[in-house]
Coordinates of C-alpha atoms and ligand atoms in Angstrom, one line a residue:
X1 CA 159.5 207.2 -24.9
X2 CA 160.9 207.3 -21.3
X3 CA 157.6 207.9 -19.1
X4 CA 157.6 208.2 -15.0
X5 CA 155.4 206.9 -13.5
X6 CA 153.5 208.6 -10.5
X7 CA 149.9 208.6 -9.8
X8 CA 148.5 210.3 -12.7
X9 CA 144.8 211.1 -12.1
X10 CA 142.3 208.8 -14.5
X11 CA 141.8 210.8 -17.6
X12 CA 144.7 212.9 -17.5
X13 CA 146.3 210.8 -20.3
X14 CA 145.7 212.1 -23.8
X15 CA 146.6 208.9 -26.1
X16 CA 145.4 206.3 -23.8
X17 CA 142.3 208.1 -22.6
X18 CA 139.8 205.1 -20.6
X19 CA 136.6 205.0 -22.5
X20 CA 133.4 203.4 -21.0
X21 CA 129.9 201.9 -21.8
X22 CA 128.2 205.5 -21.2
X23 CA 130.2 208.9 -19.5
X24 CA 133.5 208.6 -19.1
X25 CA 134.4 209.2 -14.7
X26 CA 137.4 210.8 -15.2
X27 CA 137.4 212.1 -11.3
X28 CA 140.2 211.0 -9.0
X29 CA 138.3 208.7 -6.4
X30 CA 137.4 210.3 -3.0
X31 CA 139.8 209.0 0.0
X32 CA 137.3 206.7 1.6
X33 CA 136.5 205.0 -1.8
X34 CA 140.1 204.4 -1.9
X35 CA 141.8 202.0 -4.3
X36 CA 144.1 199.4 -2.8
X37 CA 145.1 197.5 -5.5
X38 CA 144.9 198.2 -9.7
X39 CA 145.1 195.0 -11.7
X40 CA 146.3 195.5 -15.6
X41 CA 145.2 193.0 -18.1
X42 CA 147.3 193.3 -21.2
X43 CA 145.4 192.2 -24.4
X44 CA 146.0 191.9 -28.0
X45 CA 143.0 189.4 -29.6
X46 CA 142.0 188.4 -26.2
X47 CA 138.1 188.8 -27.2
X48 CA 136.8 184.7 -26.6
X49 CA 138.6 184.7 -23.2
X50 CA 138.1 188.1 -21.5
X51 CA 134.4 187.4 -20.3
X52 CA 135.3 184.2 -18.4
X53 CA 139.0 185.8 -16.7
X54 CA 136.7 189.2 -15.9
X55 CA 134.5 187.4 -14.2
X56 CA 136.3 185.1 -12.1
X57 CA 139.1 188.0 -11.5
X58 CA 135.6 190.2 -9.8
X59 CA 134.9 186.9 -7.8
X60 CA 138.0 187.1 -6.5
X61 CA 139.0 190.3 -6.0
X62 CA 135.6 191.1 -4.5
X63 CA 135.6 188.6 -1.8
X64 CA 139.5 190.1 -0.9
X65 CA 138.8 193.8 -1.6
X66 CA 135.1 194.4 -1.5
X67 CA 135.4 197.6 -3.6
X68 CA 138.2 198.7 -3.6
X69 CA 140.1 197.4 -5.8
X70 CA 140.1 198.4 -10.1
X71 CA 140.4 196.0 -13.0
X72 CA 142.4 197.9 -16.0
X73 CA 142.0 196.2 -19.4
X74 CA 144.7 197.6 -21.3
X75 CA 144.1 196.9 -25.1
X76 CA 145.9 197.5 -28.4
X77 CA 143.1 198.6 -30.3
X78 CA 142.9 194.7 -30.8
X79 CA 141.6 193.7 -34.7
X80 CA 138.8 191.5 -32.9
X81 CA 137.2 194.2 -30.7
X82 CA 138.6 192.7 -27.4
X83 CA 137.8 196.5 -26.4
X84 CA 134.3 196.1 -27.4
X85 CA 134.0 192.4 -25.4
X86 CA 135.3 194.7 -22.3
X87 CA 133.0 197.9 -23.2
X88 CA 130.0 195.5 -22.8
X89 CA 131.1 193.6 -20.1
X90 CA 131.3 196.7 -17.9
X91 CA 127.5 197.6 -17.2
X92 CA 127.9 194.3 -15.6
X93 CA 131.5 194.7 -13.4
X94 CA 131.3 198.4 -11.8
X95 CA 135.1 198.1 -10.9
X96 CA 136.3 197.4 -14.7
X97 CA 137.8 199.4 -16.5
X98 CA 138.6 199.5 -20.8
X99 CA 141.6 201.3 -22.1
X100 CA 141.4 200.9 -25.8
X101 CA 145.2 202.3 -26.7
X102 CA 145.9 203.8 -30.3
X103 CA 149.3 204.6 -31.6
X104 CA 151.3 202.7 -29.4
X105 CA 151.5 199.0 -29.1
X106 CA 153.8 196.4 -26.6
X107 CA 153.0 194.2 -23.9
X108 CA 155.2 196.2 -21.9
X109 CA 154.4 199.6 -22.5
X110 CA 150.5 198.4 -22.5
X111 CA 151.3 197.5 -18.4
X112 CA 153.1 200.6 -17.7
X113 CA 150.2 202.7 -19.8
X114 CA 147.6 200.9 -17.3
X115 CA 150.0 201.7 -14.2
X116 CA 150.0 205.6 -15.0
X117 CA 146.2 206.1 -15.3
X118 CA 145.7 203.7 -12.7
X119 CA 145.1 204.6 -8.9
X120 CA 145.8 201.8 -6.6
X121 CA 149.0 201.7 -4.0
X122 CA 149.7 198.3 -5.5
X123 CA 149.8 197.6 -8.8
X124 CA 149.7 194.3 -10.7
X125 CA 149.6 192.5 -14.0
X126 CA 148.0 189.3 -15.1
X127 CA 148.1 187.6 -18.9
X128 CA 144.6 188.3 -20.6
X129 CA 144.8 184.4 -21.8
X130 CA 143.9 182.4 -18.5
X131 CA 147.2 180.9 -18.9
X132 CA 148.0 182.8 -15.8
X133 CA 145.5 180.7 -12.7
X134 CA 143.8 183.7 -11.2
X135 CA 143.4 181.8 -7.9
X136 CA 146.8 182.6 -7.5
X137 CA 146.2 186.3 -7.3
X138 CA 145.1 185.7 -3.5
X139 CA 148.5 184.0 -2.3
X140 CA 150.1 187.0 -4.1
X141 CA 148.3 189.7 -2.1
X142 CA 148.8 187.9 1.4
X143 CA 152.4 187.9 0.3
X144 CA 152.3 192.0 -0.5
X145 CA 150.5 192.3 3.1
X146 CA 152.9 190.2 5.1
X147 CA 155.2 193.0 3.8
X148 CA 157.0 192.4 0.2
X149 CA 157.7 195.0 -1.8
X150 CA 157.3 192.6 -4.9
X151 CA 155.7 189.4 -5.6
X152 CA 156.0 187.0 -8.2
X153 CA 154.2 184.3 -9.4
X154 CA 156.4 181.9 -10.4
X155 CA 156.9 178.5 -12.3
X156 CA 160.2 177.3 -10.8
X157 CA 159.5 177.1 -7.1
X158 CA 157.4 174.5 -5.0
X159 CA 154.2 174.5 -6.6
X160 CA 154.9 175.7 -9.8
X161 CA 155.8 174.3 -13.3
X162 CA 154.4 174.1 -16.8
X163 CA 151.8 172.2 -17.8
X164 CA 152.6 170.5 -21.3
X165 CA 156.2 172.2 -22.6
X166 CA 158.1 170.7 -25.2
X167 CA 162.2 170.5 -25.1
X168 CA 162.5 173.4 -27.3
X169 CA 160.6 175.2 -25.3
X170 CA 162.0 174.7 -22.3
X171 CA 165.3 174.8 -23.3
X172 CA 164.5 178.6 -24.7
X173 CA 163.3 179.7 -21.9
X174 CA 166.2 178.1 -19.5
X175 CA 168.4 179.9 -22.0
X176 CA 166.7 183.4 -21.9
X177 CA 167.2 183.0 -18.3
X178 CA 171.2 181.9 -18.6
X179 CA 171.4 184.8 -21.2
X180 CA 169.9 187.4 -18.3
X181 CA 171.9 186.4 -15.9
X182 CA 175.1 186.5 -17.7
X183 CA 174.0 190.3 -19.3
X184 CA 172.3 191.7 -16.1
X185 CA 173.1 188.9 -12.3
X186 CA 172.0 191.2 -10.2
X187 CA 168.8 192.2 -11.6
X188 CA 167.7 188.8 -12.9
X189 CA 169.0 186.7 -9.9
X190 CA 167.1 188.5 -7.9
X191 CA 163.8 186.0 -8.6
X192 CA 163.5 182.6 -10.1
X193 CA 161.3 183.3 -12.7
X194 CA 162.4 186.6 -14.5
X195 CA 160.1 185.9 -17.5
X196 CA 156.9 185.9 -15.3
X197 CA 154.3 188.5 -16.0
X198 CA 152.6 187.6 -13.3
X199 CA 153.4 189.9 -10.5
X200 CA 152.4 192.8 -8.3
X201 CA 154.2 195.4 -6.5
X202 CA 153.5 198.1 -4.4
X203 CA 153.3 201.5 -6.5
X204 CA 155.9 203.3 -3.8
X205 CA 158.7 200.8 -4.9
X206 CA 158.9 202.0 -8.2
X207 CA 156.6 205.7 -8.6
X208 CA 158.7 208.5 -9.7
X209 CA 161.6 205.9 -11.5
X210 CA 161.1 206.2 -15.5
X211 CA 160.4 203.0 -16.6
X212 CA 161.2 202.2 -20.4
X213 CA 160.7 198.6 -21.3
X214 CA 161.4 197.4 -24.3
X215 CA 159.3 194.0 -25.7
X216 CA 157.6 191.4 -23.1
X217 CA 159.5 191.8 -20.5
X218 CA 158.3 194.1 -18.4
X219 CA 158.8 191.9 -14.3
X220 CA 162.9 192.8 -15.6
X221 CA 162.1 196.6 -15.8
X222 CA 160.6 196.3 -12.5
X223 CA 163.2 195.1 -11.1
X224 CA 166.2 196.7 -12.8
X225 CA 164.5 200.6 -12.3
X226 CA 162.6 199.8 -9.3
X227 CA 163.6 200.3 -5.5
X228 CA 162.6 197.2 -4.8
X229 CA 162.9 196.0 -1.2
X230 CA 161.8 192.4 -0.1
X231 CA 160.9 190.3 -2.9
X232 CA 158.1 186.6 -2.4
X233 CA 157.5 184.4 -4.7
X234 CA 154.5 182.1 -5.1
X235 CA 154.6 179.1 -7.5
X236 CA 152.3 178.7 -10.3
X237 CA 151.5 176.3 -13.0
X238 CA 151.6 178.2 -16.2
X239 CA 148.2 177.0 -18.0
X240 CA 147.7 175.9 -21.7
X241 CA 146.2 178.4 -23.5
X242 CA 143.0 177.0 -24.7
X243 CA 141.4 180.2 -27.0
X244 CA 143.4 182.9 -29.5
X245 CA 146.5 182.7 -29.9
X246 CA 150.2 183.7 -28.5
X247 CA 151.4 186.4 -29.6
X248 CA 155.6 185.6 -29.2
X249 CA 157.5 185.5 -32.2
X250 CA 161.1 185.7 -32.6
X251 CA 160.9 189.5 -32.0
X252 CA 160.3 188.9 -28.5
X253 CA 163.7 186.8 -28.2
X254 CA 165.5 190.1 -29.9
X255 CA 163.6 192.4 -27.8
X256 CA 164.8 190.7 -24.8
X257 CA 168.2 190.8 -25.8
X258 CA 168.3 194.5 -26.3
X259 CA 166.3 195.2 -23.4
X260 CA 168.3 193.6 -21.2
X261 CA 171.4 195.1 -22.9
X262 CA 169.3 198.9 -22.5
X263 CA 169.2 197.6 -18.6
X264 CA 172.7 197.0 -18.3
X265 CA 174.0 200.6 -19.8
X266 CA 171.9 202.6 -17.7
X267 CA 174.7 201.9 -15.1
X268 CA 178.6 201.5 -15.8
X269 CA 178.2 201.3 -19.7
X270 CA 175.7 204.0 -19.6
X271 CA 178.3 206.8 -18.6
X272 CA 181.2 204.9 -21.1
X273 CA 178.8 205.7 -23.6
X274 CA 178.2 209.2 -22.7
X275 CA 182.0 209.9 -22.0
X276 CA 183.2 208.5 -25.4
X277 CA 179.7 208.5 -27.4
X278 CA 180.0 204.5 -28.3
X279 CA 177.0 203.5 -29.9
X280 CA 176.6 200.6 -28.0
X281 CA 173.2 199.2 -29.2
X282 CA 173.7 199.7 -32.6
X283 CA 177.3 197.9 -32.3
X284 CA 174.5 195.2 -30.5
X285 CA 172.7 195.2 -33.7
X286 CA 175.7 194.6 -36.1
X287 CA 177.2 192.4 -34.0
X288 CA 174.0 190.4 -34.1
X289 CA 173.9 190.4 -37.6
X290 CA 177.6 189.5 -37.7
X291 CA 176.3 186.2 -35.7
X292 CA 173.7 185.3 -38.3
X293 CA 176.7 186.0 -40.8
X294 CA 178.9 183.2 -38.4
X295 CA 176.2 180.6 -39.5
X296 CA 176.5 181.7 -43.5
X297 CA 179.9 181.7 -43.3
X298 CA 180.5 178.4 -41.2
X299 CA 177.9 176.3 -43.2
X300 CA 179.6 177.4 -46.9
X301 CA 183.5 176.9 -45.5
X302 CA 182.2 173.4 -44.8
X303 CA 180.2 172.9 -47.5
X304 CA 183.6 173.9 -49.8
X305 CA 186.5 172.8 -47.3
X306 CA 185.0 169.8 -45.7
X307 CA 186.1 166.5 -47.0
X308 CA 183.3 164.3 -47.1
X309 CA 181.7 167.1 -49.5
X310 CA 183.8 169.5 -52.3
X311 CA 186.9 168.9 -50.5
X312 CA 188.2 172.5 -51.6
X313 CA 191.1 174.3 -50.1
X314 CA 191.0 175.9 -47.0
X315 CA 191.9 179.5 -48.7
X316 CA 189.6 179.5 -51.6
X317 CA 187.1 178.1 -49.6
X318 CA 187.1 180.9 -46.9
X319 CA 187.2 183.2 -49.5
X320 CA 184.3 182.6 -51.0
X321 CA 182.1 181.7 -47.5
X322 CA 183.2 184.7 -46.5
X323 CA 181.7 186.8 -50.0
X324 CA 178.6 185.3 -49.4
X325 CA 178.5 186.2 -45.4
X326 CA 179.3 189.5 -46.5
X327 CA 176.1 190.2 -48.7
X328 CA 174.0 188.8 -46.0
X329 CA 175.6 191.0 -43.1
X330 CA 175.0 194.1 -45.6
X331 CA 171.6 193.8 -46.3
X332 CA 170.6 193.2 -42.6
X333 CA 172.7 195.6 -41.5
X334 CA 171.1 198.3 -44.2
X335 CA 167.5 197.4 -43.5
X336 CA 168.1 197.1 -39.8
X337 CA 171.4 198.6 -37.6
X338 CA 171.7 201.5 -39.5
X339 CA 167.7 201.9 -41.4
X340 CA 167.4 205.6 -39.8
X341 CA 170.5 206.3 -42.1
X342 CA 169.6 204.7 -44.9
X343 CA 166.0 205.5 -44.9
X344 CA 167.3 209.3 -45.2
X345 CA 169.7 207.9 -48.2
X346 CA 167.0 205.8 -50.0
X347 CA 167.2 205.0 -54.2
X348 CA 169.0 201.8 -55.6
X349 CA 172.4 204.1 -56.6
X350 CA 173.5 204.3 -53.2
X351 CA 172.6 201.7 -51.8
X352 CA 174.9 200.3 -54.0
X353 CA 177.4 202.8 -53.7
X354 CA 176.8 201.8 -49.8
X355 CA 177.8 198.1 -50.5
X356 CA 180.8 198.5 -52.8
X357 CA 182.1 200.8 -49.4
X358 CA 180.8 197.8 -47.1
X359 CA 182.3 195.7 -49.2
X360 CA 185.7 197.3 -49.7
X361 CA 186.2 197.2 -46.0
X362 CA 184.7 194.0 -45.3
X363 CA 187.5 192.7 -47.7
X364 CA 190.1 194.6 -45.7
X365 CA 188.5 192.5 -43.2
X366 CA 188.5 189.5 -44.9
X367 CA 192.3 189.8 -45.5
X368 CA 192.4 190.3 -42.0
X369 CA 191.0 187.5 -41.3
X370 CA 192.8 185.3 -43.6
X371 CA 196.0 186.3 -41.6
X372 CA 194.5 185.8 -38.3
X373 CA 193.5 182.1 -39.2
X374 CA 196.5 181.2 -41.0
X375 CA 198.7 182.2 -38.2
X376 CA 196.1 180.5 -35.5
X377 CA 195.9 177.1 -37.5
X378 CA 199.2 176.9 -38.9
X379 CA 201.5 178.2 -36.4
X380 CA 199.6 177.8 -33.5
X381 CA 197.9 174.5 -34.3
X382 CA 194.1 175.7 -32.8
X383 CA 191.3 174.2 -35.0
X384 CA 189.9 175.0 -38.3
X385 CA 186.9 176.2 -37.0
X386 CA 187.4 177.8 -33.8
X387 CA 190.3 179.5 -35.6
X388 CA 187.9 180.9 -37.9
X389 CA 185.6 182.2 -35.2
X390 CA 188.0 183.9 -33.3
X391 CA 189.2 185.5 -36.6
X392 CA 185.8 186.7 -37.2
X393 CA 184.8 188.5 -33.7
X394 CA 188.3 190.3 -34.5
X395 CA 187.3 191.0 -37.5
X396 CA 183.7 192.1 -36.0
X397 CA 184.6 195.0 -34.3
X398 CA 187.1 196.4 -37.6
X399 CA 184.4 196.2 -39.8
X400 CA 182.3 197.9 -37.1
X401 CA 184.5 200.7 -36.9
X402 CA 184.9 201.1 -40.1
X403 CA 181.8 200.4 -41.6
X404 CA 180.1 203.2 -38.7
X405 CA 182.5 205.9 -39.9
X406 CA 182.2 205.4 -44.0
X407 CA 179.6 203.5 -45.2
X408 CA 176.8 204.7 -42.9
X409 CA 177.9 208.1 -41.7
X410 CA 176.0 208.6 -39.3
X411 CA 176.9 212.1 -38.0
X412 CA 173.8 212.3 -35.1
X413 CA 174.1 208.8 -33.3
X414 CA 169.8 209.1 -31.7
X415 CA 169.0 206.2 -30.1
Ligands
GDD1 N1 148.1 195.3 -24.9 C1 148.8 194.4 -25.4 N2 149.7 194.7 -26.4 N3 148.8 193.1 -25.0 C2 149.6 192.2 -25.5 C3 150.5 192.4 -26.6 C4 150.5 193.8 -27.1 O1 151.3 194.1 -28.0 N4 151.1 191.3 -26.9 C5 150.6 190.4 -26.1 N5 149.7 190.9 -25.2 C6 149.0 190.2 -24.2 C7 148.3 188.9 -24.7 O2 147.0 189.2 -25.2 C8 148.2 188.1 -23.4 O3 147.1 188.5 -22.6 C9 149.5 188.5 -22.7 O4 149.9 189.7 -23.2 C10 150.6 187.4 -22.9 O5 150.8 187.2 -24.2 P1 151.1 185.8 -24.9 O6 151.4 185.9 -26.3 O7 149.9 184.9 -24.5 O8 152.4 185.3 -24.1 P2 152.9 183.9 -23.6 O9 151.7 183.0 -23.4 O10 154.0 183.4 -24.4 O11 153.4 184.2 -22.1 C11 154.7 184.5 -21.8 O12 154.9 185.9 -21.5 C12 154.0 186.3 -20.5 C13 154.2 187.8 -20.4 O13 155.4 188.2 -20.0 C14 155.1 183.8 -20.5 O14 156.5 184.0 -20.3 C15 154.4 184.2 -19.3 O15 154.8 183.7 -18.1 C16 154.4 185.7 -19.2 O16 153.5 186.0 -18.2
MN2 MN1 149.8 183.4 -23.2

C-alpha cells in the first residue's frame, strides 16, 4: 500500500475519484489560477458539523488566499452521508471539494489520498470535528511564509492546552509521547506535539517520498519520511467536541505502536531484517500478546501464591498461572500474529493440532522458566515477581522461535 506522493492531476485517481454537485472538473488548473495551499478534512460521521467548519474555513481562507486556495473533504464513504452534507454544500463554496473514498478507510491514508489528488504547493490537514480552532489556520500559514518547512499546531507550547481532559487522558497521551520518543527520538523530538493533526507543510518537503502511515498518526509519517527542513509551532487549545462522536478506540493505541515500530525499521532494523529475514513486526505482535499474557499470568500466581489469598506454593502455583497464560497467548496469537497462516489452515482439527504444538513448546518454556526463577529467587535472592518477569521475556523470545518455525510455519513471511 506504499503510495508516493507527487502532484497527481485531479481525477487521475481511479478509487478515490472527486465527485461533485453537477460535472466533475477533472482539468489541472491553469498557472495563473494557481493553487497555493490544499486543505484536507478527514471525515468519518462528520455530517452535523461540516456546514459550520466549511463555512468558517471559506471565511478564512478567502480573506488570506482570495482564490486560490482548495478545501478537500476527504470522506470514508461515511454511514451518515457526511459526503452528501459536502455534495450540497458545494453549489455554495466554489473552492470545495468532496472526495467520497470506497475501499479504503484510515485517518491517515484518507490525508495522504487528499494530498495526491490535491494541487496546492502546501498542503495541510485539519480535524472535520471543530475540535481543531480554525482561527489558528492563519498563524500557521504566516509561519509557512516566514519560511518553515513544517508547522504545527500544537497543545504543549505557549498558548496551547486542552480544554477539559481527564487524568487518564492525559496521562495516555503523555505516555504515547514517552513511548515515541523512546521507539523513534529523533523523529518525535523533533515537535512538541507529535500526536497533532493539525499541521501543514509545504508539498516540496515531502513530494516524491512514499508515505505509508499506518492508524491516526499521520504528523509522525511526515516527519519520519519527509525532508523536512525548519519546523514552527503554534499553540492551540484542543476544543471539546460538541456533535458526533470520536472515533479512537484502543486500535489507535496499537496502530501507533506498530507504526512507530514500521518507522523505526525503515532505517537500521530495516536492512537487519532484510539481511537475516527477522520478522520483526510479527515478533511485535507476539510479543504484544505475550504482554497481555504477563497480566494473566501475574494476577493467577498471586491469586494461588499470595498469602493473604490461597496461600499455595510458589511451584504449583506458577504452574498452573502459567497454563492459563498459555491458552490466552494462543488464541490471540492464532486470530491475530499469525491469522494469514491460519486463515489458509482454517477447521477446528488443526487448530487443535496447532495448540497441542503451541502448547508442547510453551511447556518447554515453561520448564524453562521454572529454572530461570528458581535460580533468580533462590540463589540469587531477586524478588518473586520481578524474577518471574525476567523469566518470562526469556522465555518470550524461545517460544517465539519456536512457535514461528512449528506451529505456524510460515514458509512466505509478507508483511
Ligand atoms: N476519512 C476518515 N477516515 N476520517 C476519519 C477516520 C477515518 O477512518 N477516523 C477519524 N476520522 C476523522 C474524524 O471524522 C475527525 O474529523 C478527525 O478524523 C479526528 O478524529 P477524532 O476521532 O475526532 O479524533 P480525536 O478527537 O481523538 O483527535 C486526536 O487525533 C487527531 C488526529 O490525529 C487528537 O490527537 C488530535 O490532536 C488530532 O488532531
Ligand atoms: Mn475529534
Amino acid at each position: 500500500m506504499t503510495s508516493k506522493l507527487t502532484a497527481v492531476p485531479v481525477g487521475s485517481f481511479l478509487v478515490n475519484e472527486f465527485i461533485s454537485a453537477e460535472e466533475p472538473s477533472l482539468e489541472p488548473l491553469s498557472s495563473e489560477n494557481e493553487i497555493k495551499f490544499s486543505l484536507i478534512v478527514p471525515t468519518y460521521n462528520e455530517s452535523k458539523n461540516l456546514a459550520k467548519l466549511v463555512d468558517i474555513l471559506t471565511r478564512l481562507l478567502n480573506d488570506y488566499y482570495g482564490d486560490r486556495y482548495e478545501l478537500i473533504i476527504v470522506d470514508d464513504d461515511s454511514p451518515d452521508l457526511t459526503w452528501q452534507v459536502g455534495l450540497d454544500l458545494m453549489p455554495s463554496y466554489p473552492n470545495l471539494k468532496i472526495m467520497r473514498r470506497q475501499g479504503e478507510k484510515g485517518l491517515s491514508t484518507a490525508v495522504i489520498r487528499g494530498w495526491q489528488a490535491s494541487q496546492g504547493e502546501i498542503l495541510g490537514v485539519i480535524d472535520g470535528d471543530l475540535q481543531h480552532p480554525p482561527e489558528t489556520l492563519i498563524k500557521m500559514l504566516d509561519a509557512i511564509a516566514a519560511g518553515a518547512d513544517l508547522t504545527v499546531a500544537s497543545r504543549h507550547v505557549e498558548g496551547g492546552g486542552v480544554s477539559d481532559w481527564g487524568f487518564i487522558r492525559r496521562v495516555l497521551s503523555r505516555g504515547a509521547q514517552m513511548l515515541g520518543l523512546l521507539i523513534l527520538p529523533n523523529v518525535i523530538g523533533r515537535v512538541s506535539d507529535p500526536m497533532s493533526g493539525y499541521f501543514m507543510v509545504r508539498r516540496s518537503a515531502i513530494a516524491n517520498h512514499a508515505m505509508n502511515p499506518l492508524g491516526y498518526k499521520i504528523l509522525i509519517e511526515v516527519l519520519g519520511r519527509g525532508d523536512i527542513g525548519t519546523v514552527a509551532e503554534v499553540g492551540y487549545v484542543f476544543q471539546e467536541r460538541q456533535e458526533g462522536e470520536s472515533k479512537v478506540t484502543w486500535r489507535q493505541y496499537v496502530d501507533y505502536i506498530l507504526h512507530l515500530l514500521r518507522l523505526r525499521s525503515r532505517g537500521r532494523i530495516g536492512r537487519i531484517r532484510e539481511k537475516f529475514q527477522v520478522p520483526v513486526q510479527r515478533f511485535l505482535k507476539f510479543g504484544l500478546v505475550g504482554f497481555s499474557g504477563v497480566f494473566v499470568d501475574m494476577a493467577i500466581l498471586y491469586l494461588l501464591s499470595d498469602a493473604s489469598s490461597l496461600g499455595m506454593g510458589l511451584t504449583t502455583s506458577k504452574i498452573i498461572a502459567s497454563e492459563v497464560a498459555v491458552l490466552n497467548n494462543f488464541l490471540w496469537n492464532d486470530l491475530w500474529t499469525f491469522r494469514d497462516f491460519s486463515s489458509k489452515q482454517s477447521g477446528w482439527r488443526k487448530r487443535v493440532k496447532r495448540f497441542v504444538k503451541f502448547n508442547l513448546i510453551c511447556l518447554l518454556g515453561i520448564g524453562l522458566n521454572l529454572i530461570i526463577l528458581n535460580i533468580l529467587y533462590n540463589y540469587f535472592g531477586v524478588n518473586k515477581y520481578l524474577a518471574n518477569l525476567i523469566a518470562i521475556a526469556i522465555v518470550t523470545i524461545w517460544n517465539f522461535w519456536f512457535n514461528l518455525k512449528l506451529s505456524w510455519r510460515v514458509t512466505q513471511t509478507k508483511e
